[in-house]
């Protein structure tokens, strides 16, 4: 075969390494003096790239989280996409308002009855620390939860109104029946 491949059906032993690696391992090894000159060349290339204002070549990194592939280039960040992500995160997170505390002085006036039959007014002063926003509803944790709670409150209010209307109608009906019975008796 002119390409150097063995003919099909021929059982020739091959190594697991590519042919380029086999050739380099069979070739005579270079002296260590030449190997020491290569890092100096690499440094000079980096210096020339920096002098030209070009970025240095990317550094290969292993990333086992992404399926253990070697990444030769850092991920490309698009500023528009990053800005959109930030806006989205600002949109979904409600702003956290600081819980303001304020101190209130309350004066309670009450009417006490004395055993002699006299009534006396007594005043008591109380200092209370109030946190604003404590009586608010719990924060919404799921999408659509606010709508569901609003629907539930509306249904409860409608059921209460219907019940009041039924009792009012029943009362009117009872009154009408009483009037009719009184007229029949006369």
Tab-separated table of C-alpha atoms in Angstrom:
chain	number	residue	atom	x	y	z
A	1	UNK	CA	0.000	0.000	0.000
A	2	UNK	CA	1.598	3.365	-0.957
A	3	UNK	CA	0.113	5.192	2.056
A	4	UNK	CA	1.888	2.837	4.423
A	5	UNK	CA	-1.282	1.122	5.643
A	6	UNK	CA	-1.193	-2.673	5.927
A	7	UNK	CA	-3.432	-4.558	3.489
A	8	UNK	CA	-6.763	-5.798	4.868
A	9	UNK	CA	-6.640	-9.211	6.453
A	10	UNK	CA	-2.983	-8.861	7.333
A	11	UNK	CA	-2.381	-9.426	11.016
A	12	UNK	CA	0.384	-7.022	11.839
A	13	UNK	CA	0.937	-5.855	15.388
A	14	UNK	CA	0.301	-2.169	15.901
A	15	UNK	CA	0.846	-0.098	18.988
A	16	UNK	CA	-1.912	1.957	20.612
A	17	UNK	CA	0.040	5.195	20.113
A	18	UNK	CA	-0.239	7.157	16.857
A	19	UNK	CA	2.549	6.615	14.308
A	20	UNK	CA	4.016	10.087	14.963
A	21	UNK	CA	4.649	9.205	18.597
A	22	UNK	CA	6.252	5.891	17.651
A	23	UNK	CA	8.707	7.654	15.336
A	24	UNK	CA	9.735	10.198	17.935
A	25	UNK	CA	10.348	7.501	20.514
A	26	UNK	CA	12.547	5.570	18.066
A	27	UNK	CA	14.514	8.655	17.029
A	28	UNK	CA	17.673	9.472	18.987
A	29	UNK	CA	17.033	11.830	21.873
A	30	UNK	CA	18.311	15.396	21.661
A	31	UNK	CA	20.823	16.648	24.171
A	32	UNK	CA	19.433	18.629	27.162
A	33	UNK	CA	21.246	21.804	26.025
A	34	UNK	CA	18.822	22.266	23.103
A	35	UNK	CA	15.814	21.673	25.417
A	36	UNK	CA	16.999	24.496	27.697
A	37	UNK	CA	17.050	26.892	24.725
A	38	UNK	CA	13.354	26.204	23.904
A	39	UNK	CA	11.921	27.917	27.055
A	40	UNK	CA	13.998	30.995	26.230
A	41	UNK	CA	12.458	30.957	22.723
A	42	UNK	CA	8.973	30.642	24.222
A	43	UNK	CA	9.649	33.562	26.548
A	44	UNK	CA	10.885	35.646	23.665
A	45	UNK	CA	7.713	34.798	21.697
A	46	UNK	CA	5.592	35.902	24.656
A	47	UNK	CA	7.625	39.093	24.945
A	48	UNK	CA	7.179	39.774	21.206
A	49	UNK	CA	3.410	39.167	21.447
A	50	UNK	CA	3.169	41.547	24.400
A	51	UNK	CA	5.230	44.155	22.549
A	52	UNK	CA	2.855	43.908	19.571
A	53	UNK	CA	-0.134	44.293	21.914
A	54	UNK	CA	-1.559	40.878	21.123
A	55	UNK	CA	-2.960	38.632	23.841
A	56	UNK	CA	-0.904	35.588	24.771
A	57	UNK	CA	-2.072	32.235	23.409
A	58	UNK	CA	-4.732	30.518	25.516
A	59	UNK	CA	-3.645	28.178	28.262
A	60	UNK	CA	-5.073	24.662	28.124
A	61	UNK	CA	-7.104	23.761	31.201
A	62	UNK	CA	-8.734	20.528	32.227
A	63	UNK	CA	-12.407	20.865	33.096
A	64	UNK	CA	-13.770	17.590	34.489
A	65	UNK	CA	-17.200	19.170	35.035
A	66	UNK	CA	-17.717	19.539	31.278
A	67	UNK	CA	-17.054	15.908	30.443
A	68	UNK	CA	-13.257	16.061	30.951
A	69	UNK	CA	-12.567	17.917	27.694
A	70	UNK	CA	-9.538	20.148	27.379
A	71	UNK	CA	-10.587	23.729	26.703
A	72	UNK	CA	-8.105	25.563	24.535
A	73	UNK	CA	-9.997	28.855	24.647
A	74	UNK	CA	-11.725	30.510	27.571
A	75	UNK	CA	-15.527	30.738	27.204
A	76	UNK	CA	-16.691	33.708	25.164
A	77	UNK	CA	-18.728	36.125	27.287
A	78	UNK	CA	-21.260	38.285	25.486
A	79	UNK	CA	-21.856	41.562	27.347
A	80	UNK	CA	-25.451	41.800	26.084
A	81	UNK	CA	-26.306	38.347	27.411
A	82	UNK	CA	-24.677	39.143	30.760
A	83	UNK	CA	-26.666	42.404	31.019
A	84	UNK	CA	-29.870	40.506	30.218
A	85	UNK	CA	-29.097	37.957	32.948
A	86	UNK	CA	-28.513	40.745	35.488
A	87	UNK	CA	-31.782	42.474	34.550
A	88	UNK	CA	-33.644	39.177	34.833
A	89	UNK	CA	-32.189	38.469	38.265
A	90	UNK	CA	-33.122	41.984	39.429
A	91	UNK	CA	-36.627	41.410	38.071
A	92	UNK	CA	-37.301	38.090	39.794
A	93	UNK	CA	-35.845	39.018	43.180
A	94	UNK	CA	-38.024	41.418	45.099
A	95	UNK	CA	-36.038	44.140	46.818
A	96	UNK	CA	-35.427	43.441	50.467
A	97	UNK	CA	-36.534	46.407	52.491
A	98	UNK	CA	-34.834	46.810	55.844
A	99	UNK	CA	-37.105	46.131	58.767
A	100	UNK	CA	-37.415	49.552	60.339
A	101	UNK	CA	-37.936	49.566	64.070
A	102	UNK	CA	-39.509	52.457	65.847
A	103	UNK	CA	-40.252	53.002	69.481
A	104	UNK	CA	-43.696	54.278	70.436
A	105	UNK	CA	-44.843	55.555	73.818
A	106	UNK	CA	-48.455	54.588	74.424
A	107	UNK	CA	-50.596	55.983	77.197
A	108	UNK	CA	-53.468	53.745	78.235
A	109	UNK	CA	-56.298	55.395	80.144
A	110	UNK	CA	-58.758	53.127	81.884
A	111	UNK	CA	-61.747	53.631	84.085
A	112	UNK	CA	-61.633	51.854	87.448
A	113	UNK	CA	-64.540	51.555	89.795
A	114	UNK	CA	-63.680	52.125	93.447
A	115	UNK	CA	-65.514	50.203	96.203
A	116	UNK	CA	-67.010	53.483	97.397
A	117	UNK	CA	-68.871	53.747	94.086
A	118	UNK	CA	-66.604	56.390	92.624
A	119	UNK	CA	-65.049	55.860	89.242
A	120	UNK	CA	-61.443	56.842	88.755
A	121	UNK	CA	-59.411	57.296	85.592
A	122	UNK	CA	-55.919	55.805	85.707
A	123	UNK	CA	-53.216	56.339	83.114
A	124	UNK	CA	-50.516	53.774	82.338
A	125	UNK	CA	-47.570	54.463	80.014
A	126	UNK	CA	-46.132	51.674	77.913
A	127	UNK	CA	-43.136	51.774	75.580
A	128	UNK	CA	-43.497	49.498	72.555
A	129	UNK	CA	-40.982	48.712	69.799
A	130	UNK	CA	-42.761	48.137	66.497
A	131	UNK	CA	-41.193	46.507	63.456
A	132	UNK	CA	-42.670	47.721	60.209
A	133	UNK	CA	-43.733	45.090	57.722
A	134	UNK	CA	-44.097	42.263	60.246
A	135	UNK	CA	-47.850	41.989	59.720
A	136	UNK	CA	-47.411	41.617	55.966
A	137	UNK	CA	-48.180	38.407	54.150
A	138	UNK	CA	-45.396	35.852	53.816
A	139	UNK	CA	-43.132	36.274	50.833
A	140	UNK	CA	-44.139	34.558	47.613
A	141	UNK	CA	-41.946	31.526	47.021
A	142	UNK	CA	-43.480	29.964	43.913
A	143	UNK	CA	-44.554	31.515	40.633
A	144	UNK	CA	-48.311	32.036	40.588
A	145	UNK	CA	-48.671	31.621	44.344
A	146	UNK	CA	-49.782	35.227	44.777
A	147	UNK	CA	-52.528	34.729	42.181
A	148	UNK	CA	-53.727	31.555	43.896
A	149	UNK	CA	-53.915	33.227	47.310
A	150	UNK	CA	-55.792	36.154	45.779
A	151	UNK	CA	-58.281	33.755	44.139
A	152	UNK	CA	-58.729	31.893	47.407
A	153	UNK	CA	-59.417	35.124	49.334
A	154	UNK	CA	-61.885	36.207	46.653
A	155	UNK	CA	-63.719	32.866	46.844
A	156	UNK	CA	-63.961	33.119	50.634
A	157	UNK	CA	-65.314	36.679	50.384
A	158	UNK	CA	-67.838	35.644	47.717
A	159	UNK	CA	-68.998	32.664	49.807
A	160	UNK	CA	-69.460	34.940	52.812
A	161	UNK	CA	-71.515	37.426	50.753
A	162	UNK	CA	-73.644	34.603	49.341
A	163	UNK	CA	-74.311	33.326	52.857
A	164	UNK	CA	-75.295	36.824	54.036
A	165	UNK	CA	-77.603	37.200	51.023
A	166	UNK	CA	-79.224	33.811	51.756
A	167	UNK	CA	-79.855	34.703	55.386
A	168	UNK	CA	-81.287	38.093	54.352
A	169	UNK	CA	-83.621	36.434	51.818
A	170	UNK	CA	-84.675	33.801	54.342
A	171	UNK	CA	-85.457	36.560	56.857
A	172	UNK	CA	-87.494	38.491	54.256
A	173	UNK	CA	-89.338	35.309	53.286
A	174	UNK	CA	-90.086	34.539	56.937
A	175	UNK	CA	-91.373	38.091	57.482
A	176	UNK	CA	-93.561	37.860	54.375
A	177	UNK	CA	-94.963	34.544	55.581
A	178	UNK	CA	-95.698	36.003	59.022
A	179	UNK	CA	-97.550	38.929	57.403
A	180	UNK	CA	-99.568	36.517	55.255
A	181	UNK	CA	-100.431	34.321	58.257
A	182	UNK	CA	-101.585	37.366	60.254
A	183	UNK	CA	-103.800	38.489	57.352
A	184	UNK	CA	-105.292	35.000	57.032
A	185	UNK	CA	-106.062	34.863	60.741
A	186	UNK	CA	-107.947	38.175	60.573
